[in-house]
Tab-separated table of C-alpha atoms in Angstrom:
chain	number	residue	atom	x	y	z
A	1	ARG	CA	-0.009	0.000	0.001
A	2	LYS	CA	1.335	3.420	-0.937
A	3	GLU	CA	2.044	5.770	1.910
A	4	VAL	CA	-0.366	8.410	0.650
A	5	GLU	CA	-3.006	7.589	-1.942
A	6	GLN	CA	-5.272	9.956	-3.781
A	7	ASP	CA	-7.850	9.692	-6.502
A	8	PRO	CA	-5.830	10.934	-9.496
A	9	GLY	CA	-8.787	12.476	-11.281
A	10	PRO	CA	-8.950	14.560	-13.347
A	11	PHE	CA	-12.023	16.226	-11.948
A	12	ASN	CA	-13.685	18.484	-14.509
A	13	VAL	CA	-16.380	20.563	-12.847
A	14	PRO	CA	-18.367	23.664	-13.839
A	15	GLU	CA	-17.919	26.965	-12.050
A	16	GLY	CA	-19.917	27.088	-8.853
A	17	ALA	CA	-19.855	23.334	-8.298
A	18	THR	CA	-18.854	21.621	-5.091
A	19	VAL	CA	-16.066	19.087	-5.376
A	20	ALA	CA	-14.546	16.689	-2.843
A	21	PHE	CA	-11.133	15.056	-2.826
A	22	ASN	CA	-10.212	12.010	-0.790
A	23	CYS	CA	-6.922	10.738	0.493
A	24	THR	CA	-5.810	7.754	2.566
A	25	TYR	CA	-2.533	7.227	4.365
A	26	SER	CA	-0.881	4.037	5.509
A	27	ASN	CA	1.079	5.079	8.602
A	28	SER	CA	-1.312	5.114	11.511
A	29	ALA	CA	1.219	6.986	13.643
A	30	SER	CA	1.327	9.987	11.301
A	31	GLN	CA	1.007	13.241	13.168
A	32	SER	CA	0.381	16.090	10.789
A	33	PHE	CA	-1.684	16.421	7.656
A	34	PHE	CA	-1.923	19.058	4.980
A	35	TRP	CA	-3.437	19.926	1.664
A	36	TYR	CA	-1.141	21.655	-0.792
A	37	ARG	CA	-1.976	23.132	-4.150
A	38	GLN	CA	0.357	22.868	-7.126
A	39	ASP	CA	-0.111	24.787	-10.345
A	40	CYS	CA	1.362	23.435	-13.556
A	41	ARG	CA	5.172	23.568	-13.523
A	42	LYS	CA	5.202	25.442	-10.215
A	43	GLU	CA	6.126	24.606	-6.649
A	44	PRO	CA	3.495	23.353	-4.186
A	45	LYS	CA	1.886	25.928	-1.912
A	46	LEU	CA	0.257	25.191	1.405
A	47	LEU	CA	-3.509	25.402	1.160
A	48	MET	CA	-4.402	24.376	4.689
A	49	SER	CA	-3.447	22.143	7.553
A	50	VAL	CA	-5.912	19.417	8.539
A	51	TYR	CA	-6.967	18.974	12.143
A	52	SER	CA	-8.886	16.158	13.826
A	53	SER	CA	-11.786	18.448	14.584
A	54	GLY	CA	-12.038	19.499	10.958
A	55	ASN	CA	-11.327	22.988	9.798
A	56	GLU	CA	-12.674	25.483	7.335
A	57	ASP	CA	-11.063	28.335	5.452
A	58	GLY	CA	-13.535	30.215	3.328
A	59	ARG	CA	-14.762	27.886	0.603
A	60	PHE	CA	-12.407	25.111	1.662
A	61	THR	CA	-13.163	22.502	4.315
A	62	ALA	CA	-10.748	19.795	5.424
A	63	GLN	CA	-11.600	16.730	7.473
A	64	LEU	CA	-9.441	14.081	9.127
A	65	ASN	CA	-10.588	10.635	10.245
A	66	ARG	CA	-7.733	9.028	12.157
A	67	ALA	CA	-9.585	5.759	12.692
A	68	SER	CA	-10.032	5.291	8.944
A	69	GLN	CA	-6.734	7.032	8.077
A	70	TYR	CA	-8.661	9.220	5.711
A	71	ILE	CA	-8.400	12.894	4.811
A	72	SER	CA	-10.750	14.931	2.683
A	73	LEU	CA	-10.919	18.354	1.099
A	74	LEU	CA	-14.178	19.985	0.059
A	75	ILE	CA	-14.242	22.994	-2.232
A	76	ARG	CA	-17.514	24.896	-2.482
A	77	ASP	CA	-18.526	27.359	-5.175
A	78	SER	CA	-15.598	26.432	-7.420
A	79	LYS	CA	-13.788	29.249	-9.208
A	80	LEU	CA	-11.776	29.086	-12.396
A	81	SER	CA	-8.746	29.989	-10.311
A	82	ASP	CA	-9.179	26.786	-8.284
A	83	SER	CA	-7.924	24.785	-11.281
A	84	ALA	CA	-4.752	23.085	-10.079
A	85	THR	CA	-3.461	19.804	-8.701
A	86	TYR	CA	-4.275	19.230	-5.041
A	87	LEU	CA	-1.714	17.301	-3.055
A	88	CYS	CA	-2.472	15.359	0.100
A	89	VAL	CA	0.557	15.558	2.373
A	90	VAL	CA	1.362	13.662	5.545
A	91	GLU	CA	4.113	14.104	8.055
A	92	PRO	CA	5.236	10.717	9.383
A	93	SER	CA	5.783	10.161	13.039
A	94	ARG	CA	9.563	10.130	13.061
A	95	ALA	CA	10.186	12.597	15.853
A	96	GLY	CA	11.906	15.756	14.733
A	97	SER	CA	12.208	14.662	11.115
A	98	TYR	CA	9.779	17.270	9.758
A	99	GLN	CA	9.773	15.275	6.515
A	100	LEU	CA	6.678	15.306	4.329
A	101	THR	CA	5.232	12.521	2.228
A	102	PHE	CA	3.242	13.649	-0.789
A	103	GLY	CA	0.444	11.957	-2.639
A	104	LYS	CA	0.480	12.046	-6.445
A	105	GLY	CA	-2.192	14.678	-6.444
A	106	THR	CA	-5.694	15.100	-7.822
A	107	LYS	CA	-6.060	17.372	-10.798
A	108	LEU	CA	-8.996	19.761	-10.815
A	109	SER	CA	-10.177	21.683	-13.854
A	110	VAL	CA	-12.960	24.193	-13.281
A	111	ILE	CA	-14.764	24.894	-16.522
A	112	PRO	CA	-16.570	28.154	-17.377
B	14	GLY	CA	5.803	35.614	4.422
B	15	ALA	CA	8.792	33.324	4.255
B	16	VAL	CA	10.465	33.239	0.864
B	17	VAL	CA	12.699	30.557	-0.589
B	18	SER	CA	14.538	31.107	-3.844
B	19	GLN	CA	16.183	28.653	-6.173
B	20	HIS	CA	18.762	29.232	-8.843
B	21	PRO	CA	18.764	28.531	-11.676
B	22	SER	CA	15.081	28.196	-12.500
B	23	TRP	CA	15.924	26.002	-15.461
B	24	VAL	CA	19.044	24.479	-16.922
B	25	ILE	CA	19.898	22.451	-20.001
B	26	CYS	CA	23.169	20.579	-19.985
B	27	LYS	CA	25.021	17.877	-21.834
B	28	SER	CA	25.238	14.345	-20.528
B	29	GLY	CA	28.225	13.874	-18.249
B	30	THR	CA	28.370	17.413	-16.915
B	31	SER	CA	27.645	18.489	-13.341
B	32	VAL	CA	24.938	20.944	-12.391
B	33	LYS	CA	24.683	22.920	-9.150
B	34	ILE	CA	21.341	24.128	-7.846
B	35	GLU	CA	21.130	26.676	-5.049
B	36	CYS	CA	18.352	26.992	-2.510
B	37	ARG	CA	18.211	30.104	-0.331
B	38	SER	CA	15.910	31.169	2.485
B	39	LEU	CA	15.643	34.923	1.979
B	40	ASP	CA	14.090	36.216	5.170
B	41	PHE	CA	14.535	33.470	7.710
B	42	GLN	CA	17.111	31.000	8.939
B	43	ALA	CA	16.709	27.377	8.011
B	44	THR	CA	18.588	24.716	9.943
B	45	THR	CA	16.854	22.100	7.823
B	46	MET	CA	16.230	22.130	4.115
B	47	PHE	CA	14.755	19.373	2.000
B	48	TRP	CA	15.423	18.398	-1.596
B	49	TYR	CA	12.663	16.838	-3.675
B	50	ARG	CA	12.447	15.569	-7.207
B	51	GLN	CA	9.280	15.420	-9.276
B	52	PHE	CA	8.942	13.558	-12.568
B	53	PRO	CA	6.023	14.392	-14.886
B	54	LYS	CA	2.654	13.400	-13.437
B	55	GLN	CA	4.345	11.959	-10.361
B	56	SER	CA	4.387	13.069	-6.754
B	57	LEU	CA	7.212	14.952	-5.139
B	58	MET	CA	9.733	12.450	-3.869
B	59	LEU	CA	12.014	13.393	-1.014
B	60	MET	CA	15.632	12.884	-1.996
B	61	ALA	CA	17.454	14.092	1.059
B	62	THR	CA	17.302	16.179	4.190
B	63	SER	CA	19.972	18.831	4.420
B	64	ASN	CA	21.111	19.883	7.872
B	65	GLU	CA	23.223	22.983	8.425
B	66	GLY	CA	26.722	22.088	9.498
B	67	SER	CA	26.329	18.340	9.165
B	68	LYS	CA	26.007	15.650	6.532
B	69	ALA	CA	22.798	15.300	4.615
B	70	THR	CA	20.499	12.346	5.194
B	71	TYR	CA	19.586	10.595	1.964
B	72	GLU	CA	16.437	8.619	1.282
B	73	GLN	CA	16.688	5.001	0.246
B	74	GLY	CA	17.651	4.630	-3.390
B	75	VAL	CA	19.208	8.089	-3.731
B	76	GLU	CA	22.942	7.970	-4.493
B	77	LYS	CA	24.760	10.329	-2.166
B	78	ASP	CA	27.833	10.391	-4.402
B	79	LYS	CA	25.749	11.460	-7.385
B	80	PHE	CA	23.619	14.060	-5.618
B	81	LEU	CA	25.994	16.092	-3.486
B	82	ILE	CA	24.401	18.300	-0.883
B	83	ASN	CA	26.097	21.097	0.997
B	84	HIS	CA	24.367	23.182	3.673
B	85	ALA	CA	27.127	25.506	4.741
B	86	SER	CA	25.014	28.306	6.186
B	87	LEU	CA	21.619	28.847	7.727
B	88	THR	CA	20.305	30.355	4.516
B	89	LEU	CA	21.895	28.308	1.752
B	90	SER	CA	21.842	24.686	0.642
B	91	THR	CA	23.209	23.442	-2.659
B	92	LEU	CA	22.463	20.287	-4.628
B	93	THR	CA	25.006	19.222	-7.218
B	94	VAL	CA	23.969	16.618	-9.750
B	95	THR	CA	27.260	15.042	-10.773
B	96	SER	CA	27.787	13.433	-14.161
B	97	ALA	CA	24.203	14.106	-15.132
B	98	HIS	CA	22.416	11.749	-17.515
B	99	PRO	CA	19.105	12.089	-19.367
B	100	GLU	CA	17.316	10.040	-16.710
B	101	ASP	CA	18.223	12.782	-14.190
B	102	SER	CA	16.053	15.238	-16.117
B	103	SER	CA	13.396	16.301	-13.648
B	104	PHE	CA	11.931	19.146	-11.598
B	105	TYR	CA	14.055	19.659	-8.487
B	106	ILE	CA	12.402	21.526	-5.624
B	107	CYS	CA	13.826	22.543	-2.297
B	108	SER	CA	11.973	23.487	0.853
B	109	ALA	CA	13.063	25.059	4.090
B	110	ARG	CA	11.787	25.023	7.608
B	111	ASP	CA	11.959	28.192	9.710
B	112	ALA	CA	14.415	27.485	12.525
B	113	GLY	CA	12.874	30.259	14.603
B	114	ILE	CA	9.540	28.496	14.910
B	115	SER	CA	10.337	25.185	16.583
B	116	SER	CA	6.768	24.038	17.052
B	117	TYR	CA	5.468	24.934	13.641
B	118	ASN	CA	6.160	22.468	10.903
B	119	GLU	CA	5.263	24.346	7.747
B	120	GLN	CA	7.810	24.052	4.996
B	121	PHE	CA	8.315	26.825	2.488
B	122	PHE	CA	9.054	25.703	-1.034
B	123	GLY	CA	11.345	27.217	-3.603
B	124	PRO	CA	10.054	27.763	-7.135
B	125	GLY	CA	11.902	24.716	-8.434
B	126	THR	CA	14.621	24.066	-10.980
B	127	ARG	CA	13.810	22.295	-14.197
B	128	LEU	CA	16.802	20.237	-15.311
B	129	THR	CA	17.040	18.837	-18.831
B	130	VAL	CA	20.009	16.653	-19.662
B	131	LEU	CA	20.612	16.092	-23.357
């Protein structure tokens, strides 16, 4: 089983749609979880951290289910500018390592 | 916000030559920097962890003699791809962690270096 698995997509959605991305991770001892956004041929940029209680930032909502080792990202009212690849990222439990493990990403295309 | 730069942003070289890529934290000190490689339509793969003043830690399968890492200061890490071959063509990205925020684990990424080996 891959360390971090994501639905590769692509997801093609119309403007204004709601879209959800899923991610599973294999290391049950993982401590920190993130969603990053990567535009074509650019570096990844942190979108939001994911907390056990769930968290929301504007149109974006992230959820974490530790029991199922599952992370989700919900985007409401999609904008054209949301088109990008969304990376699920996990920090393993190795104390002090601060290393990140990236999923392959889910590509989103928001269509006018 | 924290800014990380990389130089060069792209490079084309002949097979057998060596290429040096610089990663700089511009407005913060980074005791730890990370080097990633990303092939087309693949995820970022961690190559090595660069620690200021000590030897880098390489991930399994990454040749330390081929990918030389030097982290001589708190703001600069370099990756040298020695005797580059076409299969080394990839997008190399560095990231840095702010040493002044010990409890916060966000990494700041450089803009990446696209290496093409002919």
